[in-house]
Each structure stands twice: as C-alpha cells, then as structure tokens.
Tab-separated table of C-alpha atoms and ligand atoms in Angstrom:
chain	number	residue	atom	x	y	z
A	655	MET	CA	60.095	267.981	-94.951
A	656	SER	CA	57.655	270.907	-95.162
A	657	SER	CA	54.048	270.383	-96.189
A	658	HIS	CA	54.756	271.192	-99.877
A	659	LEU	CA	57.560	270.212	-102.253
A	660	LEU	CA	58.227	273.393	-104.217
A	661	SER	CA	62.000	273.643	-104.328
A	662	VAL	CA	65.044	271.668	-103.271
A	663	ASP	CA	65.723	274.649	-100.966
A	664	SER	CA	63.154	273.297	-98.502
A	665	LEU	CA	64.903	269.910	-98.192
A	666	SER	CA	67.480	269.175	-95.528
A	667	ARG	CA	69.980	266.385	-96.033
A	668	ASP	CA	68.006	264.297	-93.500
A	669	ALA	CA	64.764	264.873	-95.396
A	670	VAL	CA	66.403	263.760	-98.656
A	671	ASP	CA	67.889	260.662	-97.031
A	672	HIS	CA	64.470	259.810	-95.597
A	673	LEU	CA	62.843	260.119	-99.042
A	674	MET	CA	65.552	257.902	-100.556
A	675	ARG	CA	64.914	255.218	-97.916
A	676	VAL	CA	61.134	255.401	-98.390
A	677	ALA	CA	61.600	255.157	-102.188
A	678	ALA	CA	63.670	251.982	-101.769
A	679	ARG	CA	60.821	250.479	-99.718
A	680	MET	CA	58.404	251.301	-102.566
A	681	GLU	CA	60.349	249.182	-105.083
A	682	PRO	CA	58.285	245.958	-104.727
A	683	ILE	CA	55.147	247.977	-105.534
A	684	ALA	CA	56.779	250.014	-108.311
A	685	GLN	CA	58.138	246.794	-109.838
A	686	ARG	CA	54.626	245.302	-109.802
A	687	ARG	CA	55.283	242.491	-107.372
A	688	LYS	CA	53.179	243.887	-104.518
A	689	VAL	CA	50.014	245.965	-104.209
A	690	THR	CA	49.061	248.455	-101.487
A	691	ARG	CA	45.800	250.358	-100.895
A	692	VAL	CA	47.267	252.761	-98.326
A	693	LEU	CA	45.933	255.842	-100.166
A	694	GLU	CA	42.521	254.313	-100.889
A	695	GLY	CA	39.965	257.128	-100.999
A	696	ALA	CA	42.565	259.875	-101.584
A	697	VAL	CA	42.383	262.024	-104.715
A	698	LEU	CA	45.298	263.685	-106.539
A	699	GLY	CA	44.818	266.798	-108.695
A	700	ASN	CA	47.351	266.633	-111.529
A	701	LEU	CA	47.420	270.099	-113.143
A	702	PHE	CA	49.711	270.408	-116.154
A	703	PHE	CA	49.773	273.745	-117.975
A	704	GLU	CA	52.882	272.832	-119.969
A	705	ALA	CA	53.848	269.815	-122.098
A	706	SER	CA	54.676	266.645	-120.200
A	707	THR	CA	54.673	262.880	-120.625
A	708	ARG	CA	56.909	261.363	-117.915
A	709	THR	CA	56.196	263.699	-115.027
A	710	ARG	CA	52.425	263.781	-115.535
A	711	VAL	CA	52.002	260.052	-116.116
A	712	SER	CA	54.466	258.927	-113.460
A	713	PHE	CA	52.905	261.130	-110.756
A	714	HIS	CA	49.534	259.734	-111.828
A	715	ALA	CA	50.772	256.118	-111.820
A	716	ALA	CA	52.594	256.588	-108.489
A	717	PHE	CA	49.413	257.837	-106.801
A	718	CYS	CA	47.410	254.933	-108.289
A	719	ARG	CA	50.049	252.412	-107.158
A	720	LEU	CA	49.474	253.696	-103.606
A	721	GLY	CA	45.756	253.018	-104.044
A	722	GLY	CA	44.570	256.591	-104.729
A	723	SER	CA	42.648	258.118	-107.655
A	724	VAL	CA	43.644	260.997	-109.940
A	725	CYS	CA	41.863	263.986	-111.549
A	726	ASP	CA	43.790	265.461	-114.460
A	727	THR	CA	43.784	268.703	-116.379
A	728	THR	CA	46.149	269.528	-119.230
A	729	GLY	CA	46.835	272.836	-120.972
A	730	PHE	CA	45.302	276.262	-120.416
A	731	THR	CA	42.691	275.883	-123.161
A	732	PHE	CA	40.407	273.572	-121.184
A	733	SER	CA	40.969	275.144	-117.761
A	734	SER	CA	39.373	278.214	-116.193
A	735	MET	CA	42.737	279.996	-116.390
A	736	ALA	CA	41.776	280.553	-120.021
A	737	LYS	CA	38.856	282.613	-118.613
A	738	GLY	CA	41.237	284.693	-116.514
A	739	GLU	CA	40.994	282.763	-113.235
A	740	SER	CA	43.824	283.561	-110.790
A	741	LEU	CA	46.236	281.031	-109.308
A	742	TYR	CA	44.719	281.846	-105.894
A	743	ASP	CA	41.175	280.957	-106.960
A	744	THR	CA	42.223	277.817	-108.845
A	745	SER	CA	44.239	276.708	-105.835
A	746	ARG	CA	41.395	277.193	-103.368
A	747	VAL	CA	38.925	275.435	-105.666
A	748	MET	CA	41.201	272.426	-106.262
A	749	SER	CA	41.848	272.165	-102.513
A	750	GLY	CA	38.171	271.409	-102.002
A	751	TYR	CA	38.427	268.449	-104.377
A	752	CYS	CA	41.872	266.933	-103.849
A	753	ASP	CA	44.154	265.617	-101.094
A	754	ALA	CA	47.381	266.442	-102.955
A	755	ILE	CA	48.123	268.587	-106.015
A	756	VAL	CA	50.904	268.385	-108.589
A	757	MET	CA	51.246	271.437	-110.802
A	758	ARG	CA	53.400	272.320	-113.808
A	759	HIS	CA	53.241	275.866	-115.139
A	760	PRO	CA	55.397	277.866	-117.599
A	761	GLU	CA	56.105	280.728	-115.165
A	762	GLN	CA	58.882	280.565	-112.605
A	763	GLY	CA	57.450	281.006	-109.083
A	764	SER	CA	53.862	280.224	-110.144
A	765	VAL	CA	53.626	276.918	-108.282
A	766	ALA	CA	54.871	278.560	-105.074
A	767	GLU	CA	52.231	281.268	-105.499
A	768	PHE	CA	49.573	278.601	-106.060
A	769	ALA	CA	50.726	276.779	-102.894
A	770	LYS	CA	50.283	279.923	-100.764
A	771	ALA	CA	46.489	279.585	-101.110
A	772	THR	CA	46.183	275.998	-99.873
A	773	ASN	CA	46.879	273.721	-96.930
A	774	VAL	CA	46.745	270.687	-99.233
A	775	PRO	CA	50.270	269.440	-100.138
A	776	VAL	CA	51.470	270.885	-103.461
A	777	ILE	CA	54.327	269.439	-105.524
A	778	ASN	CA	56.129	271.532	-108.106
A	779	GLY	CA	56.123	269.496	-111.332
A	780	GLY	CA	58.208	272.185	-113.069
A	781	ASP	CA	57.779	275.978	-112.985
A	782	GLY	CA	59.207	277.403	-116.202
A	783	PRO	CA	63.003	277.586	-115.988
A	784	GLY	CA	62.793	277.489	-112.174
A	785	GLU	CA	62.916	274.058	-110.556
A	786	HIS	CA	61.835	270.452	-110.887
A	787	PRO	CA	62.508	268.998	-107.427
A	788	SER	CA	60.954	265.546	-107.935
A	789	GLN	CA	63.130	265.040	-111.036
A	790	ALA	CA	66.233	265.905	-109.014
A	791	LEU	CA	65.212	263.425	-106.311
A	792	LEU	CA	64.775	260.649	-108.860
A	793	ASP	CA	68.080	261.626	-110.462
A	794	LEU	CA	69.838	261.364	-107.113
A	795	TYR	CA	68.111	258.036	-106.425
A	796	THR	CA	69.296	256.794	-109.836
A	797	ILE	CA	72.897	257.905	-109.273
A	798	ASP	CA	72.890	256.199	-105.897
A	799	LYS	CA	71.495	252.922	-107.285
A	800	GLU	CA	73.891	252.924	-110.243
A	801	PHE	CA	76.836	253.672	-107.943
A	802	ILE	CA	75.912	250.876	-105.515
A	803	ARG	CA	75.952	248.392	-108.450
A	804	ARG	CA	79.418	249.648	-109.378
A	805	GLY	CA	80.785	249.817	-105.809
A	806	LYS	CA	81.072	253.625	-105.876
A	807	THR	CA	79.973	256.348	-103.463
A	808	LEU	CA	78.730	259.858	-104.044
A	809	ALA	CA	81.568	261.353	-101.988
A	810	GLY	CA	84.259	262.550	-104.372
A	811	ALA	CA	82.241	261.674	-107.490
A	812	HIS	CA	82.807	263.600	-110.708
A	813	VAL	CA	79.558	264.690	-112.375
A	814	LEU	CA	79.433	266.360	-115.792
A	815	LEU	CA	76.337	268.506	-116.427
A	816	THR	CA	75.934	269.463	-120.046
A	817	GLY	CA	73.423	271.003	-122.482
A	818	ASP	CA	71.069	273.846	-121.642
A	819	LEU	CA	72.141	274.713	-118.105
A	820	LYS	CA	70.481	278.130	-118.217
A	821	TYR	CA	66.853	277.153	-118.814
A	822	GLY	CA	67.063	273.469	-117.822
A	823	ARG	CA	65.195	273.414	-114.520
A	824	THR	CA	66.194	269.813	-113.780
A	825	VAL	CA	69.879	270.743	-113.522
A	826	HIS	CA	69.015	273.732	-111.311
A	827	SER	CA	67.347	271.409	-108.817
A	828	LEU	CA	69.926	268.640	-109.211
A	829	ILE	CA	72.984	270.798	-108.583
A	830	LYS	CA	71.418	272.113	-105.361
A	831	LEU	CA	70.516	268.598	-104.252
A	832	LEU	CA	74.000	267.213	-104.954
A	833	SER	CA	75.473	270.128	-103.018
A	834	LEU	CA	73.917	268.726	-99.815
A	835	TYR	CA	76.300	265.750	-100.055
A	836	ALA	CA	80.022	265.293	-99.386
A	837	PRO	CA	82.287	267.374	-101.632
A	838	MET	CA	82.345	266.272	-105.263
A	839	ARG	CA	83.579	267.573	-108.581
A	840	LEU	CA	81.084	269.200	-110.920
A	841	THR	CA	82.044	270.061	-114.487
A	842	LEU	CA	79.692	272.279	-116.481
A	843	VAL	CA	79.636	272.382	-120.296
A	844	SER	CA	77.038	274.412	-122.177
A	845	PRO	CA	76.754	276.237	-125.493
A	846	PRO	CA	77.509	279.993	-125.253
A	847	GLY	CA	74.584	281.886	-123.704
A	848	LEU	CA	73.148	278.780	-122.010
A	849	GLU	CA	75.430	278.673	-118.956
A	850	MET	CA	74.388	277.652	-115.441
A	851	PRO	CA	73.144	280.729	-113.491
A	852	ARG	CA	75.965	282.285	-111.464
A	853	HIS	CA	74.106	282.170	-108.131
A	854	LEU	CA	73.831	278.371	-108.385
A	855	ILE	CA	77.542	277.970	-109.128
A	856	ASP	CA	78.357	280.217	-106.158
A	857	LEU	CA	76.018	278.287	-103.866
A	858	VAL	CA	77.561	274.923	-104.740
A	859	ALA	CA	81.121	276.263	-104.482
A	860	SER	CA	80.323	277.793	-101.062
A	861	ARG	CA	79.355	274.294	-99.863
A	862	GLY	CA	82.840	272.989	-100.643
A	863	HIS	CA	82.352	271.437	-104.086
A	864	ARG	CA	84.832	271.898	-106.900
A	865	VAL	CA	83.068	273.498	-109.866
A	866	GLU	CA	84.800	273.763	-113.229
A	867	THR	CA	83.461	275.146	-116.498
A	868	ARG	CA	84.629	273.898	-119.912
A	869	GLU	CA	83.777	275.254	-123.362
A	870	SER	CA	82.848	271.989	-125.073
A	871	LEU	CA	82.938	268.210	-124.785
A	872	ALA	CA	86.120	268.050	-126.858
A	873	SER	CA	88.431	267.225	-123.927
A	874	ASP	CA	89.253	264.336	-121.615
A	875	PHE	CA	86.490	263.137	-119.262
A	876	ALA	CA	88.005	259.744	-118.391
A	877	ASP	CA	87.394	260.212	-114.661
A	878	VAL	CA	83.768	261.346	-115.020
A	879	ASP	CA	81.328	259.056	-113.186
A	880	VAL	CA	78.083	260.602	-114.456
A	881	VAL	CA	77.347	262.444	-117.689
A	882	TYR	CA	74.038	264.266	-117.170
A	883	THR	CA	72.981	265.751	-120.483
A	884	THR	CA	69.931	267.933	-121.183
A	885	ARG	CA	67.756	269.106	-124.052
A	886	ILE	CA	68.059	272.664	-125.383
A	887	GLN	CA	64.918	274.364	-124.009
A	888	LYS	CA	64.066	276.248	-127.197
A	889	GLU	CA	60.536	276.921	-125.951
A	890	ARG	CA	62.087	279.347	-123.431
A	891	PHE	CA	64.224	281.221	-125.970
A	892	THR	CA	63.496	284.839	-126.856
A	893	ALA	CA	62.822	285.484	-130.584
A	894	GLU	CA	66.349	286.906	-130.824
A	895	MET	CA	67.926	283.760	-129.385
A	896	SER	CA	65.895	281.452	-131.627
A	897	GLU	CA	66.997	283.258	-134.759
A	898	GLY	CA	69.572	281.080	-136.469
A	899	PHE	CA	70.261	278.967	-133.358
A	900	SER	CA	71.589	275.530	-134.091
A	901	LEU	CA	73.497	273.284	-131.718
A	902	SER	CA	76.873	272.074	-132.900
A	903	ARG	CA	77.718	268.367	-132.572
A	904	ASP	CA	80.514	269.415	-130.184
A	905	TYR	CA	77.870	269.234	-127.461
A	906	THR	CA	76.438	265.851	-128.425
A	907	VAL	CA	76.799	262.902	-126.101
A	908	ASP	CA	77.086	259.838	-128.342
A	909	LYS	CA	78.944	256.530	-128.530
A	910	ALA	CA	82.086	258.150	-129.967
A	911	PHE	CA	82.212	260.611	-127.040
A	912	LEU	CA	81.608	257.923	-124.434
A	913	ASP	CA	84.088	255.431	-125.950
A	914	GLY	CA	86.724	258.018	-126.790
A	915	ARG	CA	86.610	260.477	-123.889
A	916	CYS	CA	84.943	258.720	-120.937
A	917	SER	CA	85.329	255.255	-119.417
A	918	ASP	CA	83.515	251.918	-119.197
A	919	HIS	CA	82.228	252.988	-115.792
A	920	THR	CA	80.707	256.317	-116.858
A	921	ILE	CA	76.902	256.371	-116.774
A	922	VAL	CA	74.768	258.597	-118.992
A	923	MET	CA	71.618	260.252	-117.733
A	924	HIS	CA	69.099	262.666	-119.296
A	925	PRO	CA	65.828	263.915	-117.788
A	926	LEU	CA	64.168	263.283	-121.176
A	927	PRO	CA	62.561	263.916	-123.577
A	928	ARG	CA	65.572	263.856	-125.882
A	929	ASP	CA	65.001	265.719	-129.093
A	930	SER	CA	65.470	263.031	-131.750
A	931	ARG	CA	65.131	265.345	-134.752
A	932	ALA	CA	68.232	265.140	-136.944
A	933	ASP	CA	69.444	268.736	-136.420
A	934	ALA	CA	68.839	268.782	-132.650
A	935	ASN	CA	72.137	267.034	-131.759
A	936	ASP	CA	70.680	265.907	-128.444
A	937	LEU	CA	71.735	262.647	-126.734
A	938	ASP	CA	72.355	260.233	-129.619
A	939	VAL	CA	70.326	257.066	-130.157
A	940	ASP	CA	73.539	255.187	-131.033
A	941	LEU	CA	73.937	254.567	-127.296
A	942	ASN	CA	70.652	252.624	-127.118
A	943	GLY	CA	71.328	249.193	-125.672
A	944	ASP	CA	74.671	250.321	-124.167
A	945	PRO	CA	74.631	249.359	-120.450
A	946	ARG	CA	76.130	252.752	-119.572
A	947	LEU	CA	72.953	254.450	-120.823
A	948	ALA	CA	70.856	254.757	-117.661
A	949	ILE	CA	68.001	256.874	-119.069
A	950	PHE	CA	65.263	254.253	-118.897
A	951	ARG	CA	66.350	252.979	-115.493
A	952	GLN	CA	66.147	256.678	-114.557
A	953	THR	CA	62.560	257.039	-115.853
A	954	ASP	CA	61.553	253.801	-114.081
A	955	ASN	CA	62.916	255.256	-110.838
A	956	GLY	CA	60.380	258.076	-111.143
A	957	ILE	CA	57.708	255.760	-109.773
A	958	PRO	CA	59.219	254.721	-106.404
A	959	VAL	CA	60.536	258.243	-105.814
A	960	ARG	CA	57.201	259.928	-106.558
A	961	MET	CA	55.426	257.310	-104.422
A	962	ALA	CA	57.835	258.198	-101.609
A	963	ILE	CA	57.041	261.906	-102.013
A	964	PHE	CA	53.286	261.278	-101.771
A	965	ALA	CA	53.620	258.792	-98.911
A	966	THR	CA	55.779	261.241	-96.949
A	967	LEU	CA	53.675	264.353	-97.613
A	968	LEU	CA	50.472	262.446	-96.765
A	969	GLN	CA	52.166	260.811	-93.751
A	970	VAL	CA	51.475	257.167	-94.589
A	971	GLU	CA	55.052	256.029	-95.234
A	972	ASP	CA	55.056	253.789	-92.144
A	973	GLN	CA	51.767	252.128	-93.063
A	974	VAL	CA	52.644	250.943	-96.575
A	975	GLU	CA	54.249	247.659	-95.544
A	976	GLN	CA	51.335	246.686	-93.259
A	977	ASP	CA	49.081	246.635	-96.238
A	978	LEU	CA	50.919	244.665	-98.977
A	979	ARG	CA	49.404	241.904	-101.148
A	980	ASP	CA	50.902	239.978	-104.099
A	981	VAL	CA	49.955	241.190	-107.599
A	982	ARG	CA	47.522	238.952	-109.477
A	983	TRP	CA	48.082	240.026	-113.078
A	984	PHE	CA	50.752	239.093	-115.663
A	985	VAL	CA	53.957	241.148	-115.429
A	986	PRO	CA	56.734	240.604	-118.060
A	987	ALA	CA	60.235	239.821	-116.754
A	988	THR	CA	61.533	243.054	-118.290
A	989	VAL	CA	59.243	245.872	-119.403
A	990	GLY	CA	61.404	247.057	-122.336
A	991	VAL	CA	62.470	244.752	-125.163
A	992	ASP	CA	66.104	245.881	-124.832
A	993	ASP	CA	66.251	245.915	-121.026
A	994	ALA	CA	69.023	243.877	-119.432
A	995	ARG	CA	67.947	241.203	-116.928
A	996	ASP	CA	69.797	241.804	-113.650
B	2474	LIG	N1	61.222	266.880	-118.772
B	2474	LIG	C1	62.159	267.823	-118.232
B	2474	LIG	C2	61.431	269.059	-117.749
B	2474	LIG	O1	60.226	269.113	-117.770
B	2474	LIG	C3	63.270	268.137	-119.156
B	2474	LIG	C4	62.934	268.763	-120.486
B	2474	LIG	O2	61.773	269.082	-120.758
B	2474	LIG	O3	63.866	268.954	-121.272
B	2474	LIG	O4	62.081	269.977	-117.323
C-alpha cells in the first residue's frame, strides 16, 4: 500500500487482502470488548468540506479506538479556505499538526492535489463525484462477512449496482475494487442520464467480469447475491438536470422488489444516507428489520476497516495485539434496538 489512500487504483489485490485481514483483527476493539493505546500520542486531522455523518464520525471514532486524538474542521465557512487559502498551503500547515489526515472535498482530484504537498498519510474521504476508497473497502469487507455467514464466495457472485451510478463515488470505487477479484457478474441499473461512466465499465470488462446494463428494476433478479443501491446525488446536478427531476418508483429497492424479484439469500446494501423524504424513492424503510437488509452491519463495519487503514498507513498493525486490555465500561449486547443477536 502506498503512503496515502487516495484511490482504489493504488491498491493491489494483496494490499486489499492485507487490509481485510487487519480489519478482522480489529473486531474485538471495534465491538468494544478490548481496548488498545497503540496510537497514543498520534493526532488525526479530519477535514470535511462537504456534508458527512458516517465517514467523518467513523474515521474519528476509529482513530480514538486506536488510542489517538482527533482535530476536526467542517465546512469552508470556518476554515481558511474561505479566505482564499490554497490546498497546498492548507496541506503543509496541517502536516505540522497531524500524523494522518482525512479529507473530503466537493471537487474531484482535490484530495490528490492536497496529498502532493505532504508526507503525512492522507486518506480520501470523498472527492466530489470521484472516489471514496474507504467506503469501498468497508463494502467489500461487508460482502465478504455476509457471504461467509451464508457459505458463499465472491468468485462468480452476481452484484446489482443501482441508483445514481454517474455521480455516486462509492460505486466508482467499489466496482474497481470488485474487479480485482475472480470474475463475477455485475448488473447496472440507473435512471437515464445517471449511468456508470463508460471507462469504468470498460475497465471491469477488460478484467474478465461480465457487465450487463438493464433499464429498470422491473425484471428478474432471482440469482442476485448483492443489491447495492445508492442515493441520487442531486447536489451534483446541473441546474438543467435538477429542473423537473423526480425518480420513478421503478428504481426503488423495497420489500416488494426483494420478495418478488430477488431471493431469500439476497442482501441489500447502501452507502447511506438514504433519502427518506417521501418523493425521493430511495431505499424503502419497509425493509427495516428484514435480515437481508445489511445497511447497519455495513455502517458498523466502517470502524474495523478504518482502524485497519490507519494501522496500516501508520505501520502499527503488528503491534495492536500486544497492547490489548479488556473494556471496563457497560456495553449493551446489541447497539441497535432492532439488531439481531448472532
Ligand atoms: N455517503 C456516501 C458519500 O459520501 C454516499 C452518499 O452521500 O450518497 O459518497
């Protein structure tokens, strides 16, 4: 793995497998059974210039769970970028304060530009419609865990990617990451104008995967193992695209779709947030409590995976286990009221 995590492009299959193994070793800490102080004294700079809940908080929590501390800044308004400071200057300044930096920014390529000015590890927390590599790693980790429980393997799996495949950076990173694995079947369904960029389809096809595009969800998906659905990224629309745009229910993943067109073994994932406003037609809440809905197991997996990214970039992954203690505080048996007990 290189010294930054900016794009899935920099990850070899071996590097991904290593991260997956390190993440699995982080589970006792992520599940609040064990405590480590391996990053005691280290400081993370968490710079978010675009809306975020999961990514910002889970990177923060992951660094704390490794024993480090976090400095945060959110939005342009309260940062010096509002005074015209360049990415170069901000990067150099932050490097004097922090041992690792996570950055989210609305412009594609901005995090890579920021990383050019520093020797401190930088993680891309989302650069506009570009990439979101840590999300893809936690998505892969989730698929793997869910498959192991169901006795399946990634080789030959059928994955349906649906929603906004044009601006959804999580699917851009995920499709590249999946393409590093044994040939599988990828079906793409998006509303007109929001299709997966051609170069990504070509890349995946050139690596031996079968890629198929369908117009809507109104067909048979009985052999689909994973439905990965995404929010329409309206914040990236041009004024022309926004005018009169509304998403038809033909693209909604709900209980009727899962019961009628998929199988009991299909799992449903979403990078979240899902847009729960009535006219959004995003992933339906009628699947809440359905064991096939993996979205909260997916968000929980963000912690061990992001811990693994930090531990690997800061080269302490082999020291974590030397340093473990039992937790001393109360931890509920399940963190969500509707969570199943395994
Ligand atoms: N949270 C994800 C992202 O930042 C997905 C989304 O916003 O729809 O890309």
